Amino acid sequence: MPTTPDPAPCDRDEHLFECRSCGKRLCSSDAPPSCPDCDGVLQNLSQPRPQ
């Protein structure tokens, strides 16, 4: 199964998001409402997790 390249590192004004459903990663300067591939929930990987 081919893997898509990881877009990280993102530009300085962008955040890295990962889809919880399909695992797709994308860089965006705004918060996308959902995954463009599967419409799943995106998690912002650029912000540290709460302790």
Phi, psi and omega in degrees: 000123180289145178253146177277145181293145179284127182285352181290147000280148179276167174297164184302324183266012180245159176243154178264125179244146176230136178283130179288338183272306187252350177085002179296139177246142178212153177258138179206145178276341175245172181270105179298141182291330180197170180294132179290341181271312187238000180069021180278177181281133178262140177248133179279112181274351183279343179259137179295147179290145176295145182278000000 
